[in-house]
Amino acid sequence: MLAPEPVRRRDGRTSLALAGAAILVAGLGLAGWAFTTDVVVTFVRMVLLAAGILLAITGLGRLFRGLLGRKVDVVFWLGMAWLVLVLGAALCAPLLPLGNHDDSVAGLTEPIFARPDLGSSHPFGTNNYGLDVLSRAVYGARTSILVALLAVLIGTVVGGLVGMVSGFVRGTTDRVVGILSNALLAVPPLILLIALGSVLEPSVRSIAFALSLLTIPSMVRLARANTITVAEREFVLAARALGAGRVRLLRREVLPNVVLPVLSLAVVMISVLVVAEASLSFLGIGIEQPEPTWGNMIAEGQSGVMEKHPFIVVVPGVCLFLTVFSFNLLGEKAQKRWDPRSAKL
Amino acid sequence: MMTPSDGPLLVVDDLHTVFHTPRGEVRAVDGVSFQVAAGETLGLVGESGSGKSVLGRTVMGLIATGPATTVSGQVLLDGRDVHALKPGQRRQLWGPEIGMVFQDPMTSLNPVKRVGTHLTETLRRHLHCSRKEATERAVDLLNQVGIPEPVRRLTQYPHELSGGMRQRVVIATALACDPRLLIADEPTTALDVTVQKQILDLLASLVSERTMAMILISHDLGAVAGRTDRVQVMYAGRTVEAGPTRTVFDSPDHPYTDALLASIPQLSDQPHTVLRTIEGNPPDMTRPPRGCRFGPRCGRADDTCTDLMPALVAVPDGPARQVACHHPLLSIESLEPNAPLTEAGHGR
Ligand SMILES: Nc1ncnc2c1ncn2[C@@H]1O[C@H](COP(=O)(O)OP(=O)(O)O)[C@@H](O)[C@H]1O
Ligand code: SF4
Ligand SMILES: [Mg+2]
C-alpha cells in the first residue's frame, strides 16, 4: 500500500511540470499577441496582456513546483530578476548599445513618436523629440534609482545615527529629537517636497537631499525603538561592567543589533522614494527635461499624447511599477526576517 | 594600581540605594554594611526581590545615579570611595579591579559577537596588548574555565554553545583582566541543575587559585553552602543575619534564615516530600511594613516587632555572628525540643 506512493508522487510532479510549462507557454503567447496585435482596442489588449502575464506566472509556479518538488515564491524571484535587470542596465547604461536619450538636437533627424517595434533601432519607439524611449527608460532608471538610493543612504545614516544616540542617551536629547522628528512627520510630505523643490535647484543631489528628509523621521523612530530594547539587554550592562565606554557600547553592542531592522526599513524606503521622485518629476519640480527620469517621462503623456501614443506612458509606468513592486517584495522579506520581534538570533 | 593595604579589600558601609518611582520610593538597599577581605568569599542570599542584584550593582558603581536613583553610604575598594570617583576613573575599575558575572548567559553575551571577540576586546582595551597576544590569552582563559577545544570556540557565536558553556565564557570574560573582586549575581540560576554544581565549583576553584575575593549572590542557600566563608542574609533590602557560613547554616538565629534553610530540599528527604515554603510574600517595597519587615510572615512576631525595626547586632551565638531580630533563635532556645516558636519559624 505504501510502496508505490513515491512513484505516484514522482508522476504527479512530472505532470505538474508539464502542465506548468504548457500554461507558461500559453500565457506568454497570449501576452505577446496582446502586446503586438492591432486587431482589438487598447483596453482589451491591456486586459489580455495582464491575463497572459498572470497565466505565465501561474505556469511558472507549477513548473518549478513540479521540477523542484517544493513551492517556490515565483513572484518574489521574478521581482528579484527584474531588480537585477534594471540595476544592471542602469549601472551599465553608458556601455550599452542604446539610442539617443537626451540630445534633442540630434533627435531632430529621427522620426518622432515612432511606434515600438522590437526589430527596429527604436525597440520601444521614440518620443516627441525623436529621442529613443528604451534608452530614456534605462537612463531614467539610472536617475530615479540613484536619487532614491542616495536619499535612502542619507536618511538611513543620519536617521539611524540620530535615533540610536537618542535612544541610548535618552533624557533631554531624546525629547528634543522626538519633537523634531514628530514635527517633520506632521508636515504632509508632498507639501514639504514642493516647498523644498521651489527653493532647491533641481539636481540629483538636492532632490536626494529633499527626499531624505522624508525618510529621516521614520528611521529615527525605528532606530530609537530598537536601540531602547537592545540597550536594556543584559549584554550591554555586561559590556559596561567590563569597562566599555558609551561610544564603544553604541558601536560594538548596540549598532550590530540595530543594523538589520534599520536596513530592512531602508529597502522598503527605496520603493517609497522611487515613487516620490517620480511624483516630483511628474509635477515638474524634480529633475528637468531633457534628462530623463521615469516621472518626467510619464509626464510627457500629458495633454492628449497618451491617448494617441500609449507607449510613451506605458514604458516608464511599467518600469516604475515593477521596480517599486520588486523593492517592496524584497523589503517585506527583509522585515519578516530581520524584524526584532520575529528575529531569534 | 595594586597598592597593598592592611584593611579589607572591600568595605561597604551603611549603603542605601533608593529608586524614586511614580509609585513611590523603593528602598531596594536599605542600610547594608559588610566587608570582604582579599581571598575571601561572601555569600549574599535572600528571596528574589530582596535587593541582592541592586546591592551588587551599587557596590560595583554600575547603578546610574540621578534624580530617579540615589545612593548614599560608602563603598571603599582598597580605600578608594567607588562612588566618589569620576565616571571615567570608575570605569577603569571595571575589568581589572572588579568583575561581574550575570545571571543569564543567554542574555549576557552579545548574540552577534563571536566568543573570541567578547574576550579579546576586553583584553585589548585594558591590557593594551596586540591582537595575537589577546587571542593567546583568550585561548588560555577558555582553557582555565574548562571549555574544550578553545581555539574552535573562539570563532563560534554564543547561540552555538550550551547554557553551561556560555556561562563559562561569561566567567572567562569577567576574569580576563584578573580582577581582585568578582561579583557573581545568581551565576547558575538560569542553568540546568546538573550544570549548576559544575559552574559553582569552577568559580570556587578559580577564586582560590587566584586569591581573588568573591561575592556570590544567590537565592539558593544550597549554592552558597560549602563554597563561601561568610554569608549575609538579605530581606527586603536589609541584612537580617550575617556570620560564618558554617555556623549560620548549622544554627540560624533569624527566623527568616531558619525558614529559608527549612525550605531547601534535603537529600535525606523521602521522595515526594512536600517542600516547606515560607508563607506569604516579600513586602511591597514601596510600602514596607512598619517595624520588622519580616513581621507579617514571622511566627515569632509580637508588638515590639511591629513597633520597632530591629537593628543588626552581634549575638553571642558564635564568633562574628550578627542578627537583626528582637527574638532570635539563639542556640540555647533551639536546643529545647519542640519549642513552639521554632516550629512557627519553620512555617508549615
Ligand atoms: N531600576 C529600578 N527602578 C525601580 N525599582 C527597581 C529598579 N531595579 C530594581 N528595583 C526594585 O528593587 C528591588 C530589588 O530588586 P533586585 O535587586 O533585582 O532583587 P534580587 O536581585 O534580590 O532578586 C525589587 O523590588 C525591584 O523591583
Ligand atoms: S521575631 Fe520579630 S524581629 Fe524577629 S524576625 Fe520575627 S518579626 Fe522580625
Ligand atoms: Mg537578582
XYZ file of C-alpha atoms and ligand atoms in Angstrom:
729
model
C 0.000 0.000 0.000
C 2.752 2.396 0.953
C 5.409 1.350 -1.527
C 4.013 2.790 -4.784
C 3.458 6.178 -3.166
C 6.783 7.858 -4.111
C 6.396 6.698 -7.699
C 2.923 8.186 -7.909
C 4.184 11.432 -6.434
C 7.007 11.485 -8.948
C 4.466 11.072 -11.755
C 2.390 13.803 -10.179
C 5.394 16.094 -10.226
C 6.211 15.395 -13.839
C 2.691 16.091 -14.985
C 2.613 19.189 -12.789
C 5.772 20.427 -14.501
C 4.376 19.643 -17.947
C 1.090 21.382 -17.201
C 3.047 24.307 -15.797
C 5.154 24.552 -18.936
C 2.023 24.438 -21.091
C 0.320 27.177 -19.078
C 3.505 29.241 -19.177
C 3.738 28.985 -22.976
C 0.042 29.769 -23.374
C 0.353 32.764 -21.067
C 3.432 34.103 -22.829
C 1.746 33.571 -26.190
C -1.346 35.436 -25.099
C 0.669 38.288 -23.630
C 2.901 38.520 -26.703
C -0.045 38.565 -29.055
C -1.870 41.167 -26.967
C 1.260 43.300 -26.900
C 1.767 43.386 -30.660
C -1.676 42.988 -32.226
C -3.776 45.770 -33.777
C -6.930 43.716 -34.060
C -8.530 44.753 -30.756
C -8.809 48.092 -28.936
C -6.177 49.191 -26.399
C -8.277 48.435 -23.321
C -8.923 44.852 -24.366
C -5.263 44.453 -25.273
C -4.282 45.550 -21.769
C -6.694 43.108 -20.155
C -5.431 40.279 -22.340
C -1.840 41.232 -21.602
C -2.464 41.156 -17.860
C -4.270 37.825 -18.165
C -1.385 36.428 -20.190
C 1.154 37.556 -17.597
C -0.853 36.080 -14.728
C -1.200 32.851 -16.668
C 2.544 32.781 -17.321
C 3.322 33.347 -13.616
C 0.932 30.575 -12.600
C 2.520 28.274 -15.156
C 5.996 29.144 -13.927
C 4.968 28.396 -10.346
C 3.700 24.945 -11.297
C 6.690 24.270 -13.472
C 9.114 24.982 -10.604
C 6.997 23.106 -8.113
C 6.990 20.155 -10.454
C 10.723 20.351 -11.106
C 11.963 21.087 -7.577
C 9.230 19.353 -5.613
C 8.569 22.336 -3.343
C 6.772 25.625 -3.503
C 8.777 28.458 -4.996
C 7.838 32.090 -4.483
C 7.840 32.781 -8.225
C 6.615 36.357 -7.877
C 9.452 37.157 -5.465
C 12.107 35.656 -7.713
C 10.684 37.379 -10.795
C 10.844 40.613 -8.816
C 14.473 39.972 -7.926
C 15.238 39.140 -11.562
C 13.666 42.448 -12.555
C 15.739 44.320 -9.976
C 18.918 42.682 -11.228
C 17.975 43.563 -14.801
C 17.107 47.192 -14.031
C 20.026 47.808 -11.702
C 22.389 46.113 -14.143
C 21.095 48.139 -17.094
C 21.145 51.359 -15.104
C 24.682 50.704 -13.928
C 25.996 49.820 -17.394
C 23.865 52.292 -19.367
C 26.805 54.140 -20.984
C 28.264 50.824 -22.154
C 25.057 49.520 -23.697
C 24.249 49.970 -27.415
C 21.393 52.341 -26.630
C 19.869 55.105 -28.721
C 19.950 58.805 -28.024
C 18.331 59.592 -24.690
C 18.744 63.331 -24.135
C 20.245 65.119 -27.137
C 17.181 66.817 -28.610
C 19.226 68.431 -31.385
C 20.394 65.058 -32.674
C 16.821 63.870 -32.213
C 15.678 66.282 -34.924
C 16.810 63.837 -37.584
C 14.888 60.930 -36.033
C 11.217 60.142 -36.511
C 9.046 61.416 -33.656
C 6.531 59.212 -31.876
C 7.863 56.178 -33.761
C 5.834 53.153 -32.700
C 7.522 50.427 -30.676
C 8.957 47.802 -32.964
C 11.205 45.268 -31.283
C 13.077 44.681 -34.522
C 13.890 48.320 -35.252
C 16.613 50.590 -33.900
C 13.989 52.084 -31.540
C 12.532 48.943 -29.947
C 10.284 50.946 -27.601
C 9.703 53.789 -30.073
C 10.665 57.446 -29.870
C 9.145 60.426 -28.141
C 8.094 63.903 -29.097
C 11.723 64.941 -29.726
C 12.718 61.797 -31.562
C 14.575 60.501 -28.501
C 14.766 56.739 -28.008
C 12.274 55.595 -25.343
C 14.181 52.440 -24.362
C 17.341 54.425 -23.871
C 15.428 57.049 -21.891
C 13.864 54.327 -19.729
C 17.323 52.931 -18.929
C 18.844 56.356 -18.207
C 15.657 57.210 -16.338
C 16.244 54.159 -14.155
C 19.727 55.459 -13.534
C 18.468 58.804 -12.277
C 15.387 57.507 -10.460
C 17.216 54.755 -8.631
C 20.294 56.860 -7.984
C 18.173 59.572 -6.391
C 16.221 57.048 -4.325
C 19.335 55.176 -3.181
C 21.176 58.375 -2.329
C 18.206 59.663 -0.368
C 17.811 56.371 1.488
C 21.526 56.321 2.226
C 21.440 59.821 3.701
C 18.212 59.063 5.554
C 19.478 55.773 6.944
C 22.837 57.067 8.077
C 21.546 60.315 9.553
C 18.234 58.975 10.854
C 19.802 55.760 12.104
C 22.589 57.539 13.965
C 20.322 60.179 15.475
C 17.789 57.547 16.512
C 20.462 55.324 18.038
C 22.107 58.086 20.008
C 18.789 59.483 21.149
C 17.536 56.075 22.235
C 20.800 55.369 24.016
C 21.374 58.585 25.946
C 17.633 59.297 26.498
C 16.956 62.402 28.581
C 16.781 65.856 27.031
C 18.458 64.840 23.771
C 15.813 62.207 23.285
C 12.963 64.618 23.958
C 14.338 67.204 21.507
C 14.869 64.575 18.827
C 11.345 63.271 19.443
C 9.818 66.723 18.992
C 11.827 67.408 15.851
C 11.026 64.120 14.181
C 7.360 64.375 15.081
C 7.302 67.889 13.648
C 8.843 66.612 10.428
C 6.282 63.811 10.300
C 3.457 66.290 10.822
C 4.246 68.166 7.592
C 2.479 66.484 4.649
C 5.292 65.015 2.531
C 4.102 66.466 -0.771
C 3.889 69.974 0.661
C 7.344 69.582 2.168
C 8.712 68.432 -1.170
C 7.045 71.203 -3.162
C 8.337 73.754 -0.689
C 11.848 72.327 -0.939
C 11.565 71.942 -4.706
C 10.921 75.639 -5.079
C 13.967 76.502 -3.028
C 16.486 73.953 -4.242
C 17.847 73.711 -7.747
C 16.618 70.526 -9.479
C 19.814 68.470 -9.387
C 20.173 64.849 -8.365
C 21.965 65.915 -5.213
C 19.403 68.377 -3.968
C 16.432 66.175 -4.857
C 18.081 63.326 -2.969
C 18.602 65.624 -0.011
C 14.965 66.743 -0.100
C 13.713 63.163 -0.332
C 15.955 62.044 2.503
C 14.008 64.368 4.769
C 11.025 62.089 4.189
C 12.884 59.051 5.443
C 14.675 60.551 8.416
C 11.794 60.731 10.914
C 10.687 57.122 10.475
C 14.320 55.976 10.517
C 14.879 57.875 13.743
C 11.852 56.235 15.275
C 12.788 52.735 14.221
C 16.439 53.045 15.223
C 15.463 54.642 18.538
C 12.891 51.970 19.402
C 15.311 49.169 18.564
C 18.131 50.822 20.471
C 15.986 51.127 23.565
C 15.206 47.402 23.540
C 18.823 46.456 22.859
C 20.208 48.854 25.467
C 18.099 47.174 28.148
C 19.511 43.769 27.358
C 21.956 42.332 29.807
C 24.908 42.069 27.444
C 25.083 45.847 27.266
C 25.280 46.025 31.051
C 27.823 43.210 30.953
C 29.965 45.146 28.471
C 29.673 48.219 30.684
C 30.767 46.117 33.648
C 33.894 45.316 31.638
C 34.729 48.978 31.344
C 33.347 49.799 27.889
C 32.530 53.491 27.417
C 29.431 54.924 25.777
C 30.852 55.216 22.283
C 32.131 51.676 22.382
C 28.831 50.384 23.745
C 26.973 52.083 20.917
C 29.380 50.944 18.250
C 30.083 47.403 19.383
C 26.973 46.326 21.298
C 24.024 48.373 20.051
C 24.843 49.067 16.405
C 25.326 45.448 15.274
C 21.969 44.569 16.789
C 20.108 47.545 15.313
C 21.562 47.490 11.831
C 19.404 44.703 10.380
C 15.959 46.103 11.238
C 17.149 49.514 10.062
C 18.364 48.063 6.763
C 15.107 46.262 6.161
C 13.203 49.513 6.584
C 15.701 51.126 4.227
C 14.806 48.644 1.485
C 11.118 49.449 1.873
C 12.005 53.144 1.795
C 13.711 52.772 -1.583
C 10.399 51.942 -3.222
C 8.640 54.823 -1.460
C 11.307 57.215 -2.660
C 11.283 55.942 -6.243
C 7.598 56.883 -6.268
C 8.246 60.208 -4.535
C 10.953 61.118 -7.023
C 8.637 60.179 -9.902
C 5.880 62.354 -8.439
C 8.226 65.324 -8.139
C 9.489 64.970 -11.704
C 5.951 64.419 -12.922
C 4.952 67.694 -11.299
C 7.895 69.365 -12.974
C 9.749 70.220 -9.774
C 12.168 67.317 -9.926
C 14.825 66.503 -12.481
C 14.219 68.588 -15.617
C 13.878 67.587 -19.281
C 15.557 66.541 -21.429
C 17.382 64.487 -18.768
C 15.035 61.534 -18.355
C 13.530 60.141 -15.172
C 10.548 57.820 -15.048
C 8.472 60.627 -13.554
C 9.117 63.209 -16.255
C 8.794 60.532 -18.944
C 5.300 59.742 -17.668
C 4.578 63.470 -17.672
C 5.262 63.515 -21.433
C 1.949 61.693 -21.824
C 0.012 64.758 -20.716
C -2.328 66.791 -22.986
C -3.571 64.029 -25.200
C -0.260 62.348 -26.050
C -1.078 59.247 -24.021
C -4.304 58.581 -25.912
C -2.522 58.579 -29.251
C 0.825 57.129 -28.216
C 0.241 54.978 -25.100
C 3.778 53.523 -25.114
C 5.128 56.959 -24.065
C 3.493 56.414 -20.660
C 3.348 52.616 -20.579
C 7.112 52.046 -20.806
C 8.183 54.246 -17.866
C 4.970 53.387 -15.997
C 5.631 49.661 -16.182
C 9.275 50.183 -15.202
C 8.191 52.236 -12.207
C 5.522 49.774 -11.200
C 7.737 46.704 -11.465
C 10.626 48.349 -9.642
C 8.510 49.605 -6.758
C 6.741 46.274 -6.555
C 10.028 44.365 -6.500
C 11.625 46.574 -3.855
C 8.501 46.114 -1.774
C 8.739 42.346 -2.070
C 12.370 42.489 -1.046
C 11.657 44.859 1.840
C 8.823 42.700 3.076
C 11.038 39.619 3.069
C 13.810 41.529 4.819
C 11.472 42.810 7.510
C 9.977 39.398 8.087
C 13.439 38.023 8.540
C 15.080 40.826 10.475
C 12.303 42.411 12.434
C 13.326 42.328 16.089
C 10.030 40.795 17.117
C 10.412 37.780 14.898
C 14.202 37.641 14.901
C 15.511 34.905 17.155
C 19.238 35.374 16.990
C 47.336 50.377 40.930
C 47.756 47.440 43.263
C 48.628 49.344 46.386
C 48.616 46.732 49.119
C 46.735 47.948 52.145
C 46.207 46.462 55.526
C 42.430 46.845 55.609
C 39.941 44.586 53.875
C 39.706 44.787 50.087
C 36.098 45.917 50.102
C 34.287 47.887 52.789
C 30.591 48.585 52.339
C 29.254 50.946 54.949
C 25.597 51.777 55.515
C 24.756 51.596 51.840
C 21.354 52.796 50.642
C 20.028 52.617 47.090
C 16.682 54.307 46.615
C 14.654 54.372 43.410
C 12.176 57.207 43.181
C 9.424 55.660 41.091
C 5.976 57.027 40.223
C 4.550 54.513 42.696
C 6.759 55.784 45.478
C 10.213 55.302 46.927
C 11.732 51.859 46.581
C 14.433 51.389 49.192
C 15.981 48.471 47.334
C 19.102 48.551 49.514
C 18.422 49.993 52.935
C 21.462 50.330 55.119
C 23.671 47.371 54.304
C 27.235 47.027 55.601
C 29.819 44.325 55.134
C 33.486 43.745 54.454
C 35.289 41.335 52.202
C 38.987 40.599 52.563
C 41.216 39.535 49.689
C 40.802 35.831 49.054
C 37.559 35.688 50.972
C 34.141 34.676 49.628
C 30.919 36.194 50.849
C 27.519 34.722 50.074
C 24.584 37.098 49.700
C 21.319 35.223 49.976
C 17.644 36.121 50.041
C 14.438 35.624 48.123
C 14.143 37.256 44.730
C 13.305 40.920 45.082
C 15.255 41.299 48.302
C 17.693 43.720 46.678
C 20.673 41.452 46.043
C 21.213 42.477 42.433
C 20.799 46.148 43.188
C 23.285 45.765 46.045
C 25.774 44.030 43.757
C 25.455 46.730 41.124
C 25.683 49.518 43.661
C 28.849 48.021 45.110
C 30.303 47.962 41.642
C 29.200 51.539 40.970
C 27.179 50.375 37.964
C 23.945 51.994 39.142
C 23.452 55.280 37.316
C 22.565 57.822 39.971
C 20.425 60.807 39.148
C 17.087 62.326 40.036
C 15.401 58.912 39.869
C 18.038 56.974 41.797
C 20.010 57.980 44.858
C 22.848 56.158 46.524
C 24.194 57.007 49.947
C 26.715 55.374 52.224
C 30.171 54.266 51.204
C 31.776 51.606 49.096
C 35.527 51.536 49.629
C 37.556 49.383 47.305
C 41.064 49.290 48.647
C 40.377 52.535 50.459
C 39.037 54.330 47.387
C 35.449 55.545 47.543
C 33.921 53.989 44.410
C 31.046 56.454 44.252
C 33.289 59.481 44.674
C 35.343 58.573 41.607
C 34.752 60.346 38.306
C 32.829 58.165 35.825
C 35.961 57.671 33.707
C 38.023 56.589 36.686
C 35.296 54.301 37.921
C 35.213 52.635 34.517
C 38.893 51.832 34.945
C 37.915 49.638 37.884
C 35.542 47.520 35.835
C 37.504 44.653 34.439
C 40.901 44.911 36.145
C 39.607 45.515 39.697
C 36.028 44.251 39.837
C 34.477 41.715 37.509
C 30.852 40.715 37.343
C 29.112 37.530 36.234
C 25.453 37.893 35.400
C 22.540 35.601 35.892
C 21.553 34.600 32.403
C 24.278 33.605 29.943
C 21.593 33.652 27.225
C 21.368 37.399 27.536
C 24.710 38.476 28.938
C 26.593 37.647 25.735
C 26.022 39.731 22.616
C 24.316 37.410 20.099
C 26.066 38.967 17.107
C 29.585 38.838 18.551
C 31.846 35.820 18.438
C 33.008 34.213 21.653
C 36.583 35.227 20.905
C 35.632 38.842 20.280
C 33.985 39.087 23.695
C 37.288 38.131 25.260
C 39.815 39.864 23.041
C 38.001 43.198 23.045
C 38.197 43.407 26.790
C 41.767 42.187 26.891
C 42.972 44.630 24.290
C 41.171 47.548 25.867
C 42.540 47.053 29.347
C 45.882 45.414 28.767
C 46.701 47.235 25.514
C 48.089 44.069 24.025
C 48.302 43.041 20.387
C 45.639 41.021 18.627
C 47.835 37.959 18.687
C 48.605 38.188 22.389
C 44.937 38.791 23.135
C 43.957 35.685 21.183
C 46.547 33.605 23.018
C 45.265 34.848 26.340
C 41.680 34.204 25.269
C 42.510 30.566 24.482
C 44.250 30.313 27.831
C 41.226 31.743 29.630
C 38.811 29.385 27.897
C 41.070 26.551 28.954
C 41.017 27.732 32.539
C 37.230 27.799 32.655
C 37.119 24.246 31.329
C 35.951 24.796 27.765
C 37.086 22.002 25.447
C 38.564 22.896 22.038
C 39.050 26.552 22.949
C 40.571 27.509 19.605
C 37.479 26.374 17.746
C 35.184 28.094 20.257
C 36.748 31.473 19.586
C 35.039 31.755 16.222
C 31.666 30.460 17.393
C 28.674 32.598 18.223
C 27.038 32.386 21.652
C 23.969 30.576 20.332
C 26.185 27.718 19.183
C 27.121 26.927 22.785
C 25.115 25.276 25.550
C 23.986 27.279 28.567
C 26.754 25.932 30.766
C 29.426 26.632 28.145
C 28.079 30.122 27.686
C 28.267 30.820 31.395
C 31.859 29.602 31.321
C 32.523 32.157 28.591
C 30.903 34.861 30.706
C 33.123 33.864 33.619
C 36.156 33.931 31.357
C 35.360 37.484 30.219
C 34.825 38.604 33.797
C 38.191 37.105 34.753
C 40.008 38.307 31.627
C 41.726 41.223 33.340
C 42.423 39.421 36.615
C 40.043 41.387 38.832
C 40.645 41.348 42.568
C 36.951 41.124 43.326
C 34.385 39.044 41.454
C 30.681 39.649 41.931
C 28.670 36.687 40.675
C 24.962 37.535 40.570
C 22.987 34.289 40.557
C 25.501 32.735 38.159
C 23.669 29.416 37.996
C 20.005 30.305 38.339
C 19.360 30.033 34.598
C 21.194 26.723 34.222
C 20.255 23.058 34.477
C 20.637 21.578 37.932
C 23.432 19.268 36.818
C 25.399 22.153 35.329
C 24.842 24.409 38.340
C 27.188 22.459 40.571
C 29.943 22.396 37.932
C 29.800 26.153 37.471
C 29.770 26.836 41.218
C 32.718 24.518 41.768
C 34.544 26.158 38.874
C 34.015 29.585 40.432
C 35.169 28.343 43.819
C 38.344 26.829 42.389
C 39.144 29.887 40.238
C 38.716 32.140 43.234
C 41.016 30.089 45.419
C 43.655 29.749 42.665
C 43.808 33.495 42.218
C 43.300 34.538 45.836
C 40.539 36.674 44.494
C 37.677 37.914 46.635
C 34.176 36.901 45.580
C 30.639 37.930 46.387
C 28.365 35.075 45.423
C 24.772 36.206 45.138
C 22.062 33.567 45.187
C 18.507 32.920 46.275
C 19.590 29.334 46.802
C 21.282 28.630 50.116
C 22.495 25.332 48.770
C 24.640 27.194 46.237
C 26.316 29.203 48.964
C 26.796 26.403 51.469
C 30.289 24.990 51.436
C 31.547 27.493 48.880
C 31.608 30.696 50.896
C 33.440 31.735 54.024
C 30.743 34.017 55.266
C 27.115 34.550 54.455
C 24.856 37.563 54.679
C 21.094 37.024 54.534
C 19.030 39.816 52.982
C 15.358 40.524 53.405
C 13.571 43.491 51.799
C 16.756 45.467 51.277
C 18.180 44.888 54.757
C 20.616 42.460 56.284
C 18.794 40.180 58.689
C 21.647 37.887 59.583
C 25.361 37.607 58.942
C 28.118 35.286 60.032
C 30.441 32.443 59.094
C 28.560 30.265 56.616
C 29.017 27.048 58.547
C 27.685 28.327 61.870
C 24.842 30.297 60.310
C 23.645 27.216 58.480
C 24.134 24.974 61.488
C 22.220 27.195 63.867
C 20.365 30.056 62.222
C 19.490 32.872 64.573
C 16.968 34.751 62.462
C 13.525 33.253 61.845
C 13.839 34.108 58.155
C 17.167 32.274 57.776
C 15.665 29.378 59.622
C 12.688 29.298 57.270
C 14.927 29.559 54.209
C 17.018 26.637 55.406
C 13.926 24.601 56.084
C 12.799 25.143 52.503
C 15.934 23.584 50.995
C 15.160 20.079 49.787
C 17.356 17.584 51.654
C 18.914 14.550 50.064
C 17.719 12.618 53.085
C 14.095 13.589 52.358
C 11.782 10.832 51.258
C 10.830 11.186 47.593
C 7.719 13.333 47.105
C 8.159 15.050 50.447
C 6.180 18.268 50.308
C 8.633 21.164 50.234
C 8.174 23.611 53.021
C 7.928 27.145 51.795
C 7.737 30.403 53.646
C 4.173 31.605 53.863
C 3.224 34.961 52.440
C 5.127 37.133 50.013
C 8.001 39.561 50.330
C 6.673 43.032 51.108
C 5.747 45.605 48.504
C 8.938 47.631 48.506
C 7.115 50.921 48.032
C 5.176 50.333 51.252
C 7.285 48.183 53.575
C 5.600 47.090 56.815
C 6.177 49.035 59.999
C 8.784 47.720 62.382
C 10.450 44.476 61.374
C 9.948 43.884 57.659
C 9.649 40.151 58.164
C 6.969 40.684 60.838
C 3.898 39.831 58.719
C 5.409 36.459 57.832
C 7.086 35.698 61.134
C 5.685 33.260 63.655
C 7.595 34.883 66.489
C 6.363 38.401 65.835
C 4.885 40.365 68.716
C 4.083 44.034 69.386
C 7.729 45.000 69.736
C 8.341 43.678 66.219
C 5.587 45.786 64.631
C 6.694 48.879 66.545
C 10.424 48.758 66.293
C 12.761 47.936 63.449
C 15.345 45.535 64.874
C 18.961 46.614 64.437
C 21.708 44.304 63.244
C 23.638 43.455 66.398
C 26.278 40.981 67.401
C 24.947 37.924 69.168
C 26.899 35.652 71.450
C 25.810 32.617 69.456
C 29.212 32.260 67.879
C 32.148 34.349 66.714
C 31.249 37.130 64.267
C 27.550 36.354 64.327
C 25.108 39.206 63.778
C 21.333 39.186 63.646
C 18.566 41.755 63.288
C 15.721 40.307 65.318
C 14.025 41.051 68.609
C 13.553 37.353 69.345
C 16.401 35.486 67.701
C 16.530 31.700 67.762
C 19.618 31.561 69.885
C 21.202 28.143 70.352
C 20.074 27.931 73.949
C 16.495 28.122 72.752
C 16.853 25.917 69.757
C 18.125 23.162 72.000
C 14.678 22.921 73.574
C 12.792 20.135 71.854
C 9.649 21.261 70.041
C 9.949 24.839 71.127
C 6.690 26.270 69.756
C 8.328 29.398 68.405
C 10.901 27.447 66.413
C 8.132 25.381 64.926
C 6.356 28.528 63.828
C 9.555 29.886 62.401
C 9.840 26.871 60.147
C 6.470 27.659 58.691
C 4.034 24.911 57.905
N 15.696 50.499 38.244
C 14.797 50.224 39.210
N 13.779 51.066 39.470
C 12.887 50.795 40.437
N 12.908 49.711 41.190
C 13.888 48.811 40.992
C 14.879 49.020 39.977
N 15.740 47.973 39.999
C 15.287 47.141 40.975
N 14.186 47.648 41.582
C 13.466 47.046 42.701
O 14.377 46.789 43.717
C 14.035 45.592 44.387
C 15.218 44.669 44.447
O 15.487 44.140 43.187
P 16.688 43.147 42.917
O 17.926 43.709 43.466
O 16.689 42.839 41.463
O 16.280 41.853 43.730
P 17.024 40.437 43.712
O 18.230 40.525 42.886
O 17.306 40.158 45.153
O 16.032 39.483 43.188
C 12.853 44.997 43.661
O 11.693 45.295 44.414
C 12.849 45.712 42.349
O 11.536 45.868 41.912
S 10.819 37.898 65.748
Fe 10.174 39.962 65.342
S 12.041 40.984 64.853
Fe 12.489 38.838 64.710
S 12.092 38.390 62.596
Fe 10.203 37.936 63.635
S 9.095 39.814 63.445
Fe 11.142 40.332 62.951
Mg 18.656 39.431 41.141
